[in-house]
């Protein structure tokens, strides 16, 4: 008999690529993870992982078991959801990880709506960058992620997750008021090739959007200043330190002294925001109203 708890450990090792990282995500010791993997190998009669100095890789047998693991864990999530529904399940806590703008734009309004529609549901919020919240869901650290599309993000066909599209928004060009293109109605990214750039750090999904937009325009941006705080990015642009691409919603209510904001000419770079839960959990009587409230709040965005 295969222990489902060990299947969770196998998936964490596959996701994190090292025993140490998987152990940290699961709040276990590395030796405990190694022991559970060894027990799982004994249960299945197959070697499931290869260890090397560069980390852990699943064997072909491990990959086969991982495919079934995703289905088994999703079914367990559905079972928990049905049992919660059977037991009424109209009161409890749902933990949501979201990036700062997403908190202000959709999560906070969703919480306000839930206060009236489902007063028994308490939402606990954790601030997390747009690429950090999905791994938190997979590691069972949170119940729901409000995340941003990024390179390497789990796709819509990923059997570990159920994704709910929320909203898309364009990036606008932010230029110093004295910039040579400040008088134009729209700005082409290609025309900013020679400028110094201000943008988020690598690893931030918005960094990927900026770099890919410039690459599509035929150049690599010269990123001279880095900040994940868009208020700091705009302030630097206002000081004449460079140009930037900033999500439109992040500019709402911001002090824009010293800058002009212009739409991007042509196909503007876009930030796509979605909610994600572990597959099978979308029907849980506590999680379903949160997803519905997020979807409704997103419908009022932009």
Coordinates of C-alpha atoms in Angstrom, one line a residue:
X1 CA 0.0 0.0 0.0
X2 CA 1.4 3.4 -1.0
X3 CA 1.2 6.1 1.6
X4 CA -0.3 9.3 0.2
X5 CA 1.9 11.4 2.5
X6 CA 4.9 10.0 0.8
X7 CA 3.5 10.9 -2.6
X8 CA 3.4 14.5 -1.4
X9 CA 7.1 14.3 -0.6
X10 CA 7.8 12.8 -4.0
X11 CA 6.1 15.7 -5.7
X12 CA 7.9 18.3 -3.5
X13 CA 11.2 16.7 -4.5
X14 CA 10.2 16.8 -8.1
X15 CA 9.2 20.5 -7.8
X16 CA 12.2 21.7 -5.9
X17 CA 14.9 19.5 -7.4
X18 CA 16.8 19.0 -4.1
X19 CA 16.0 17.2 -0.9
X20 CA 17.0 20.2 1.2
X21 CA 14.6 22.6 -0.6
X22 CA 11.8 20.0 -0.5
X23 CA 12.3 19.5 3.2
X24 CA 12.2 23.3 3.8
X25 CA 8.9 23.6 1.8
X26 CA 7.4 20.7 3.8
X27 CA 8.7 21.9 7.2
X28 CA 10.6 18.6 7.5
X29 CA 14.3 17.8 8.0
X30 CA 16.3 16.6 5.0
X31 CA 16.9 13.2 6.7
X32 CA 13.1 12.8 7.2
X33 CA 12.5 13.4 3.5
X34 CA 15.2 11.0 2.5
X35 CA 13.7 8.3 4.9
X36 CA 10.3 8.8 3.4
X37 CA 11.6 8.5 -0.1
X38 CA 13.4 5.3 0.8
X39 CA 10.2 4.0 2.3
X40 CA 8.3 4.9 -0.8
X41 CA 10.8 3.1 -3.0
X42 CA 10.4 0.0 -0.7
X43 CA 6.6 0.3 -1.0
X44 CA 6.7 0.4 -4.8
X45 CA 9.7 -1.9 -5.4
X46 CA 11.3 0.7 -7.7
X47 CA 14.1 3.2 -7.5
X48 CA 12.3 6.5 -7.8
X49 CA 15.1 9.2 -7.6
X50 CA 18.7 9.6 -8.8
X51 CA 20.9 11.7 -6.5
X52 CA 23.9 13.7 -7.7
X53 CA 25.9 16.7 -6.7
X54 CA 23.5 18.9 -8.7
X55 CA 20.4 17.7 -7.0
X56 CA 17.7 15.0 -7.3
X57 CA 16.2 13.8 -10.6
X58 CA 13.3 11.4 -10.9
X59 CA 14.0 8.0 -12.6
X60 CA 11.6 6.8 -15.3
X61 CA 9.7 4.9 -12.6
X62 CA 9.6 8.0 -10.5
X63 CA 8.1 10.0 -13.4
X64 CA 5.4 7.3 -13.9
X65 CA 4.5 7.5 -10.2
X66 CA 4.5 11.3 -10.3
X67 CA 1.8 11.3 -13.0
X68 CA -0.4 9.2 -10.7
X69 CA 0.6 11.3 -7.7
X70 CA -0.9 14.4 -9.3
X71 CA -4.2 12.5 -10.0
X72 CA -4.3 11.0 -6.5
X73 CA -3.6 14.2 -4.6
X74 CA -6.2 16.0 -6.7
X75 CA -8.7 13.4 -5.9
X76 CA -7.9 13.7 -2.2
X77 CA -8.5 17.4 -2.5
X78 CA -11.9 16.7 -4.0
X79 CA -12.7 14.2 -1.2
X80 CA -11.8 16.9 1.5
X81 CA -14.0 19.4 -0.4
X82 CA -17.0 17.0 -0.4
X83 CA -16.5 16.1 3.2
X84 CA -16.3 19.8 4.1
X85 CA -19.5 20.4 2.1
X86 CA -21.2 17.5 3.9
X87 CA -20.3 19.0 7.2
X88 CA -21.7 22.4 6.2
X89 CA -18.2 24.0 5.8
X90 CA -19.5 27.5 5.9
X91 CA -17.0 28.8 8.4
X92 CA -13.3 28.7 8.5
X93 CA -10.1 30.3 7.3
X94 CA -8.7 30.5 3.7
X95 CA -5.1 31.7 3.3
X96 CA -4.4 33.6 0.1
X97 CA -0.9 34.7 -1.2
X98 CA -0.9 37.6 -3.6
X99 CA 1.4 40.4 -4.9
X100 CA 0.9 43.9 -3.6
X101 CA -1.1 45.4 -6.6
X102 CA -3.2 42.2 -6.8
X103 CA -4.1 42.7 -3.1
X104 CA -5.2 46.2 -3.6
X105 CA -7.0 45.6 -6.9
X106 CA -8.9 42.3 -6.4
X107 CA -8.1 40.6 -3.1
X108 CA -9.1 43.5 -0.8
X109 CA -12.4 44.1 -2.7
X110 CA -13.1 40.3 -2.6
X111 CA -12.6 40.3 1.1
X112 CA -15.1 43.2 1.5
X113 CA -17.6 41.3 -0.6
X114 CA -17.1 38.1 1.4
X115 CA -17.8 40.0 4.6
X116 CA -21.4 40.4 3.4
X117 CA -21.9 37.2 1.3
X118 CA -20.0 34.7 3.5
X119 CA -19.3 36.1 6.9
X120 CA -18.1 32.8 8.3
X121 CA -15.1 32.8 5.9
X122 CA -12.0 34.5 7.2
X123 CA -9.4 35.3 4.6
X124 CA -5.8 35.5 5.8
X125 CA -3.5 37.4 3.4
X126 CA 0.2 36.8 2.7
X127 CA 2.1 39.3 0.5
X128 CA 4.1 37.3 -2.1
X129 CA 5.6 38.3 -5.5
X130 CA 3.7 37.1 -8.5
X131 CA 6.0 34.2 -9.2
X132 CA 6.2 33.0 -5.5
X133 CA 2.6 32.3 -4.7
X134 CA 2.0 29.3 -6.9
X135 CA 4.8 27.2 -5.3
X136 CA 3.3 28.2 -2.0
X137 CA 0.0 26.6 -3.1
X138 CA 1.7 23.4 -4.3
X139 CA 3.6 23.2 -1.0
X140 CA 0.3 23.6 0.9
X141 CA 1.6 26.7 2.6
X142 CA -1.5 28.6 1.4
X143 CA -4.8 27.7 -0.1
X144 CA -5.1 30.2 -3.0
X145 CA -2.5 32.1 -5.1
X146 CA -3.2 35.4 -6.9
X147 CA -0.3 35.1 -9.4
X148 CA 1.1 36.6 -12.6
X149 CA 2.1 34.8 -15.8
X150 CA 5.8 34.4 -16.0
X151 CA 8.4 32.4 -17.8
X152 CA 8.4 28.9 -16.2
X153 CA 5.0 29.3 -14.7
X154 CA 2.9 26.1 -14.5
X155 CA 0.7 26.1 -17.7
X156 CA -3.0 25.8 -17.9
X157 CA -2.6 22.0 -18.6
X158 CA -0.7 21.4 -15.4
X159 CA -2.6 18.6 -13.6
X160 CA -1.5 19.9 -10.1
X161 CA -3.5 23.1 -10.3
X162 CA -6.8 24.6 -11.2
X163 CA -6.4 28.1 -12.6
X164 CA -9.0 30.9 -12.7
X165 CA -8.2 33.8 -15.1
X166 CA -8.8 37.2 -13.3
X167 CA -7.7 40.1 -15.5
X168 CA -5.1 41.4 -18.0
X169 CA -3.6 44.8 -18.1
X170 CA -1.2 46.6 -20.4
X171 CA 2.1 48.1 -19.4
X172 CA 2.5 51.9 -20.1
X173 CA 5.7 53.7 -20.9
X174 CA 6.9 56.0 -18.1
X175 CA 9.3 58.8 -19.3
X176 CA 10.9 61.8 -17.7
X177 CA 9.0 65.0 -18.6
X178 CA 12.0 66.3 -20.7
X179 CA 12.3 63.1 -22.7
X180 CA 12.5 63.5 -26.4
X181 CA 9.4 61.3 -26.9
X182 CA 7.3 62.9 -24.1
X183 CA 5.2 64.8 -26.6
X184 CA 4.0 61.8 -28.5
X185 CA 0.6 60.2 -27.9
X186 CA 2.1 56.7 -28.0
X187 CA 5.6 55.4 -27.6
X188 CA 7.2 52.5 -29.5
X189 CA 9.4 50.3 -27.4
X190 CA 12.0 50.2 -30.2
X191 CA 12.4 53.9 -29.9
X192 CA 13.7 53.5 -26.4
X193 CA 16.7 51.3 -27.3
X194 CA 19.3 53.8 -26.5
X195 CA 17.8 54.9 -23.1
X196 CA 18.9 53.7 -19.7
X197 CA 16.1 51.6 -18.1
X198 CA 14.6 51.2 -14.7
X199 CA 12.9 48.0 -13.8
X200 CA 12.2 45.1 -11.4
X201 CA 14.9 42.6 -10.4
X202 CA 15.3 39.4 -12.3
X203 CA 12.9 36.8 -10.9
X204 CA 10.1 39.3 -10.7
X205 CA 7.5 38.4 -13.5
X206 CA 7.4 42.1 -14.5
X207 CA 11.1 41.9 -15.2
X208 CA 10.4 39.2 -17.7
X209 CA 7.7 41.3 -19.4
X210 CA 10.0 44.3 -19.8
X211 CA 12.9 42.2 -21.1
X212 CA 10.8 40.2 -23.5
X213 CA 9.1 43.4 -24.8
X214 CA 12.5 44.9 -25.6
X215 CA 13.7 41.6 -27.1
X216 CA 10.7 41.6 -29.4
X217 CA 11.6 45.1 -30.4
X218 CA 15.1 44.0 -31.3
X219 CA 17.3 45.0 -28.4
X220 CA 18.4 44.1 -24.9
X221 CA 17.4 46.9 -22.4
X222 CA 20.3 48.6 -20.5
X223 CA 18.9 48.2 -17.0
X224 CA 20.8 50.6 -14.9
X225 CA 18.4 50.9 -11.9
X226 CA 16.5 48.1 -10.2
X227 CA 13.5 48.1 -7.8
X228 CA 10.5 45.9 -7.3
X229 CA 8.6 48.9 -5.9
X230 CA 6.9 50.7 -8.8
X231 CA 6.7 53.9 -6.8
X232 CA 10.5 53.9 -6.6
X233 CA 10.7 53.1 -10.4
X234 CA 8.5 56.1 -11.2
X235 CA 10.4 58.4 -8.8
X236 CA 13.7 57.4 -10.5
X237 CA 12.1 58.2 -13.9
X238 CA 10.9 61.5 -12.6
X239 CA 14.5 62.3 -11.6
X240 CA 15.6 61.7 -15.2
X241 CA 17.4 58.4 -14.4
X242 CA 15.8 56.5 -17.2
X243 CA 12.6 55.1 -18.8
X244 CA 10.4 52.2 -17.6
X245 CA 7.4 50.1 -18.5
X246 CA 4.9 49.9 -15.6
X247 CA 1.6 47.9 -15.3
X248 CA -1.2 50.4 -15.7
X249 CA -2.9 49.5 -12.4
X250 CA 0.3 50.1 -10.4
X251 CA 0.2 53.8 -11.6
X252 CA -3.3 54.4 -10.1
X253 CA -3.2 57.0 -7.4
X254 CA 0.6 57.4 -7.6
X255 CA 2.4 60.7 -7.5
X256 CA 3.5 61.2 -11.1
X257 CA 5.6 64.4 -10.6
X258 CA 8.3 64.7 -13.2
X259 CA 7.1 62.0 -15.5
X260 CA 4.7 61.5 -18.4
X261 CA 2.8 58.2 -19.0
X262 CA 2.1 57.1 -22.5
X263 CA 0.5 54.0 -24.0
X264 CA 2.8 51.6 -25.8
X265 CA 2.4 51.7 -29.6
X266 CA 1.2 48.5 -31.2
X267 CA 0.8 45.3 -29.2
X268 CA 1.5 46.5 -25.7
X269 CA 3.2 44.2 -23.2
X270 CA 0.6 42.7 -20.9
X271 CA 0.5 41.4 -17.3
X272 CA -1.9 38.4 -17.0
X273 CA -3.2 37.7 -13.5
X274 CA -4.9 34.5 -12.4
X275 CA -5.9 32.7 -9.2
X276 CA -4.7 29.1 -8.6
X277 CA -5.6 26.3 -6.2
X278 CA -4.5 22.7 -5.9
X279 CA -6.5 20.7 -8.4
X280 CA -9.6 19.3 -6.7
X281 CA -9.8 22.1 -4.1
X282 CA -11.8 24.5 -6.3
X283 CA -15.0 22.9 -5.1
X284 CA -14.2 23.2 -1.4
X285 CA -17.1 25.1 0.3
X286 CA -14.6 27.6 1.8
X287 CA -12.4 28.1 -1.2
X288 CA -15.1 28.2 -3.9
X289 CA -16.7 31.5 -2.5
X290 CA -13.2 33.1 -2.3
X291 CA -12.6 32.2 -6.0
X292 CA -16.0 33.5 -6.9
X293 CA -15.3 36.8 -5.0
X294 CA -11.9 37.2 -6.7
X295 CA -13.5 36.7 -10.1
X296 CA -16.3 39.2 -9.4
X297 CA -13.7 41.8 -8.1
X298 CA -11.6 41.2 -11.2
X299 CA -14.6 42.0 -13.4
X300 CA -14.6 45.5 -12.0
X301 CA -10.9 46.1 -12.7
X302 CA -9.5 48.6 -15.3

